[in-house]
mmCIF file of C-alpha atoms in Angstrom:
data_model
loop_
_atom_site.group_PDB
_atom_site.id
_atom_site.type_symbol
_atom_site.label_atom_id
_atom_site.label_comp_id
_atom_site.label_asym_id
_atom_site.label_seq_id
_atom_site.Cartn_x
_atom_site.Cartn_y
_atom_site.Cartn_z
ATOM 1 C CA MET A 234 -0.008 -0.004 0.003
ATOM 2 C CA MET A 235 2.636 2.560 1.038
ATOM 3 C CA LEU A 236 4.980 1.465 -1.750
ATOM 4 C CA GLY A 237 2.312 1.980 -4.391
ATOM 5 C CA SER A 238 1.605 5.459 -3.078
ATOM 6 C CA LEU A 239 5.327 6.298 -3.124
ATOM 7 C CA ILE A 240 5.652 5.118 -6.704
ATOM 8 C CA ASP A 241 2.592 7.132 -7.781
ATOM 9 C CA GLU A 242 3.920 10.285 -6.073
ATOM 10 C CA PHE A 243 7.342 9.732 -7.568
ATOM 11 C CA GLU A 244 5.964 9.531 -11.093
ATOM 12 C CA HIS A 245 3.692 12.570 -10.612
ATOM 13 C CA GLU A 246 6.459 14.729 -9.160
ATOM 14 C CA VAL A 247 9.032 13.734 -11.751
ATOM 15 C CA THR A 248 6.845 15.408 -14.358
ATOM 16 C CA SER A 249 6.745 18.615 -12.285
ATOM 17 C CA THR A 250 10.481 18.584 -11.710
ATOM 18 C CA ARG A 251 11.110 18.055 -15.435
ATOM 19 C CA LYS A 252 8.874 21.093 -16.269
ATOM 20 C CA LEU A 253 10.755 23.224 -13.803
ATOM 21 C CA LEU A 254 14.225 22.212 -15.054
ATOM 22 C CA GLN A 255 13.145 22.716 -18.667
ATOM 23 C CA ALA A 256 12.095 26.281 -17.794
ATOM 24 C CA ILE A 257 15.637 27.300 -16.837
ATOM 25 C CA PRO A 258 17.225 29.483 -19.514
ATOM 26 C CA GLU A 259 20.914 28.985 -20.269
ATOM 27 C CA LYS A 260 21.477 32.766 -20.001
ATOM 28 C CA ASP A 261 20.675 32.764 -16.275
ATOM 29 C CA LEU A 262 22.618 29.672 -15.129
ATOM 30 C CA GLY A 263 25.258 31.864 -13.462
ATOM 31 C CA TYR A 264 22.700 33.821 -11.382
ATOM 32 C CA LYS A 265 23.073 33.513 -7.590
ATOM 33 C CA PRO A 266 20.954 35.536 -5.165
ATOM 34 C CA SER A 267 23.652 35.886 -2.544
ATOM 35 C CA PRO A 268 27.370 35.178 -2.091
ATOM 36 C CA ILE A 269 26.622 32.000 -0.158
ATOM 37 C CA SER A 270 23.981 30.665 -2.558
ATOM 38 C CA TRP A 271 24.454 28.230 -5.382
ATOM 39 C CA THR A 272 24.213 29.484 -8.914
ATOM 40 C CA MET A 273 21.019 28.598 -10.780
ATOM 41 C CA GLY A 274 23.027 25.978 -12.678
ATOM 42 C CA GLU A 275 24.425 24.443 -9.504
ATOM 43 C CA LEU A 276 20.973 24.309 -7.918
ATOM 44 C CA ALA A 277 19.528 22.652 -11.045
ATOM 45 C CA GLN A 278 22.353 20.134 -11.063
ATOM 46 C CA HIS A 279 21.727 19.388 -7.334
ATOM 47 C CA ILE A 280 18.054 18.734 -8.014
ATOM 48 C CA ALA A 281 19.008 16.307 -10.814
ATOM 49 C CA THR A 282 21.550 14.640 -8.507
ATOM 50 C CA ILE A 283 19.062 13.916 -5.710
ATOM 51 C CA TYR A 284 17.391 11.369 -8.000
ATOM 52 C CA TYR A 285 20.614 9.402 -8.065
ATOM 53 C CA TRP A 286 20.456 9.016 -4.272
ATOM 54 C CA TYR A 287 17.427 6.733 -4.641
ATOM 55 C CA VAL A 288 19.811 4.026 -5.788
ATOM 56 C CA GLY A 289 21.807 4.164 -2.582
ATOM 57 C CA THR A 290 18.673 4.425 -0.492
ATOM 58 C CA PHE A 291 17.064 1.348 -1.993
ATOM 59 C CA THR A 292 20.102 -0.875 -2.652
ATOM 60 C CA LYS A 293 22.175 -0.355 0.507
ATOM 61 C CA ASP A 294 21.406 -0.421 4.222
ATOM 62 C CA VAL A 295 24.334 1.931 4.816
ATOM 63 C CA TYR A 296 24.897 4.394 2.001
ATOM 64 C CA ASP A 297 28.217 6.222 1.968
ATOM 65 C CA ILE A 298 27.583 9.144 -0.313
ATOM 66 C CA SER A 299 31.319 9.921 -0.487
ATOM 67 C CA THR A 300 31.863 6.786 -2.575
ATOM 68 C CA ASP A 301 29.567 7.982 -5.353
ATOM 69 C CA GLN A 302 31.332 8.536 -8.641
ATOM 70 C CA LEU A 303 28.505 10.367 -10.441
ATOM 71 C CA LYS A 304 29.595 12.328 -13.503
ATOM 72 C CA ARG A 305 27.554 15.554 -13.477
ATOM 73 C CA GLY A 306 28.929 17.679 -16.281
ATOM 74 C CA GLU A 307 29.226 21.449 -16.039
ATOM 75 C CA PRO A 308 26.530 23.344 -14.082
ATOM 76 C CA GLY A 309 26.614 25.979 -16.802
ATOM 77 C CA ASP A 310 25.273 23.456 -19.333
ATOM 78 C CA ILE A 311 21.504 23.048 -18.871
ATOM 79 C CA LYS A 312 21.329 20.271 -21.506
ATOM 80 C CA ALA A 313 23.857 18.227 -19.522
ATOM 81 C CA THR A 314 21.816 18.799 -16.345
ATOM 82 C CA LEU A 315 18.588 17.726 -18.123
ATOM 83 C CA ASP A 316 20.378 14.612 -19.403
ATOM 84 C CA LEU A 317 21.650 13.937 -15.859
ATOM 85 C CA PHE A 318 18.096 14.331 -14.544
ATOM 86 C CA GLU A 319 16.639 11.899 -17.077
ATOM 87 C CA THR A 320 19.345 9.299 -16.469
ATOM 88 C CA ASN A 321 18.989 9.578 -12.712
ATOM 89 C CA VAL A 322 15.182 9.337 -12.856
ATOM 90 C CA GLU A 323 15.470 6.056 -14.739
ATOM 91 C CA LYS A 324 17.924 4.721 -12.108
ATOM 92 C CA ALA A 325 15.637 5.965 -9.316
ATOM 93 C CA ARG A 326 12.579 4.411 -10.935
ATOM 94 C CA THR A 327 14.330 1.055 -11.290
ATOM 95 C CA ALA A 328 15.557 1.152 -7.659
ATOM 96 C CA LEU A 329 12.166 2.171 -6.314
ATOM 97 C CA LYS A 330 10.428 -0.639 -8.178
ATOM 98 C CA SER A 331 12.974 -3.201 -6.935
ATOM 99 C CA ILE A 332 11.996 -3.088 -3.291
ATOM 100 C CA THR A 333 9.143 -4.571 -1.314
ATOM 101 C CA GLU A 334 6.672 -3.064 1.086
ATOM 102 C CA GLU A 335 8.505 -4.859 3.932
ATOM 103 C CA GLN A 336 11.876 -3.328 2.937
ATOM 104 C CA LEU A 337 10.425 0.146 3.540
ATOM 105 C CA GLN A 338 10.609 -0.744 7.269
ATOM 106 C CA ASP A 339 14.327 -1.711 7.144
ATOM 107 C CA GLN A 340 16.702 0.583 8.944
ATOM 108 C CA TRP A 341 18.823 2.776 6.681
ATOM 109 C CA THR A 342 21.800 5.046 7.379
ATOM 110 C CA MET A 343 23.595 7.681 5.298
ATOM 111 C CA LYS A 344 27.285 8.342 5.846
ATOM 112 C CA VAL A 345 29.891 10.651 4.444
ATOM 113 C CA GLY A 346 32.985 8.598 5.006
ATOM 114 C CA ASP A 347 33.123 7.812 8.715
ATOM 115 C CA ARG A 348 30.522 10.417 9.675
ATOM 116 C CA THR A 349 26.869 9.403 10.013
ATOM 117 C CA VAL A 350 24.687 12.189 8.621
ATOM 118 C CA MET A 351 21.297 10.534 8.722
ATOM 119 C CA GLY A 352 19.750 7.567 10.470
ATOM 120 C CA PRO A 353 19.306 4.947 11.279
ATOM 121 C CA LEU A 354 15.740 5.469 10.094
ATOM 122 C CA PRO A 355 13.172 3.271 8.403
ATOM 123 C CA ARG A 356 13.764 3.375 4.640
ATOM 124 C CA GLY A 357 10.180 4.551 3.992
ATOM 125 C CA THR A 358 10.757 7.526 6.267
ATOM 126 C CA VAL A 359 13.874 8.394 4.342
ATOM 127 C CA VAL A 360 11.998 8.287 1.013
ATOM 128 C CA ARG A 361 9.362 10.757 2.164
ATOM 129 C CA GLY A 362 11.323 12.864 4.632
ATOM 130 C CA PHE A 363 14.595 13.161 2.752
ATOM 131 C CA LEU A 364 14.336 12.254 -0.936
ATOM 132 C CA PHE A 365 10.884 13.624 -1.828
ATOM 133 C CA ASN A 366 10.946 16.610 0.529
ATOM 134 C CA HIS A 367 14.518 17.469 -0.461
ATOM 135 C CA VAL A 368 13.475 17.802 -4.143
ATOM 136 C CA TYR A 369 10.415 19.866 -3.164
ATOM 137 C CA HIS A 370 12.532 22.195 -1.043
ATOM 138 C CA HIS A 371 15.010 22.881 -3.848
ATOM 139 C CA ARG A 372 12.239 23.247 -6.465
ATOM 140 C CA GLY A 373 10.865 26.049 -4.282
ATOM 141 C CA GLU A 374 14.249 27.696 -4.307
ATOM 142 C CA MET A 375 14.439 27.365 -8.076
ATOM 143 C CA ILE A 376 11.056 29.048 -8.425
ATOM 144 C CA VAL A 377 12.465 32.044 -6.516
ATOM 145 C CA TYR A 378 15.554 32.080 -8.749
ATOM 146 C CA LEU A 379 13.393 32.034 -11.877
ATOM 147 C CA ARG A 380 11.156 34.834 -10.666
ATOM 148 C CA ALA A 381 14.153 36.915 -9.525
ATOM 149 C CA THR A 382 15.601 36.745 -13.029
ATOM 150 C CA GLY A 383 12.304 37.666 -14.698
ATOM 151 C CA ASN A 384 11.592 34.191 -16.063
ATOM 152 C CA LYS A 385 8.238 32.478 -16.286
ATOM 153 C CA VAL A 386 7.555 29.792 -13.682
ATOM 154 C CA PRO A 387 5.762 26.730 -14.976
ATOM 155 C CA GLY A 388 2.628 25.647 -13.134
ATOM 156 C CA LEU A 389 3.460 22.599 -11.048
ATOM 157 C CA TYR A 390 0.133 22.265 -9.223
ATOM 158 C CA GLY A 391 -2.072 24.342 -11.439
ATOM 159 C CA PRO A 392 -1.792 27.875 -12.790
ATOM 160 C CA THR A 393 0.967 30.125 -11.493
ATOM 161 C CA TYR A 394 0.446 33.680 -10.296
ATOM 162 C CA GLU A 395 1.444 34.946 -13.679
ATOM 163 C CA ASP A 396 -0.999 32.624 -15.438
ATOM 164 C CA ASP A 397 -3.828 33.619 -13.109
ATOM 165 C CA SER A 398 -3.062 37.388 -13.376
ATOM 166 C CA ALA A 399 -3.105 37.239 -17.175
ATOM 167 C CA ARG A 400 -6.674 35.902 -17.151
ATOM 168 C CA LYS A 401 -8.096 38.738 -15.073
#
């Protein structure tokens, strides 16, 4: 039951994330709202990378993120980021569909080398509380970046403010 709901949400939200990433213009990839912020390109690349973490979440009980050898390309190349996103979504989809309902209750831990950064937690909690919510959080940031640079924000859950204002 829970697994089916997670798969449905994953598929629905992948479509929204794709729309958002496709709305990013190459000309604004270097924009950053503050000295400590990522550039728009780095933020887009991070969103695409999160989908890769599904593999470690579903295939390992202890996931050491420092051992990942993910080739990301340049953050200033939106096509490379979109390709990374699509590749990682396929890997995430495969990993998500490879587990059972019971495995969602298995304890899971994330490490960076010797340092534990998350867990142990039930794998299902990690999916909702870390993977899904992490993407949603950064999509919200990306919407702010797009608006700050004068770009149109695609509707992810219906019309945007701009869409609604144009109809009045």
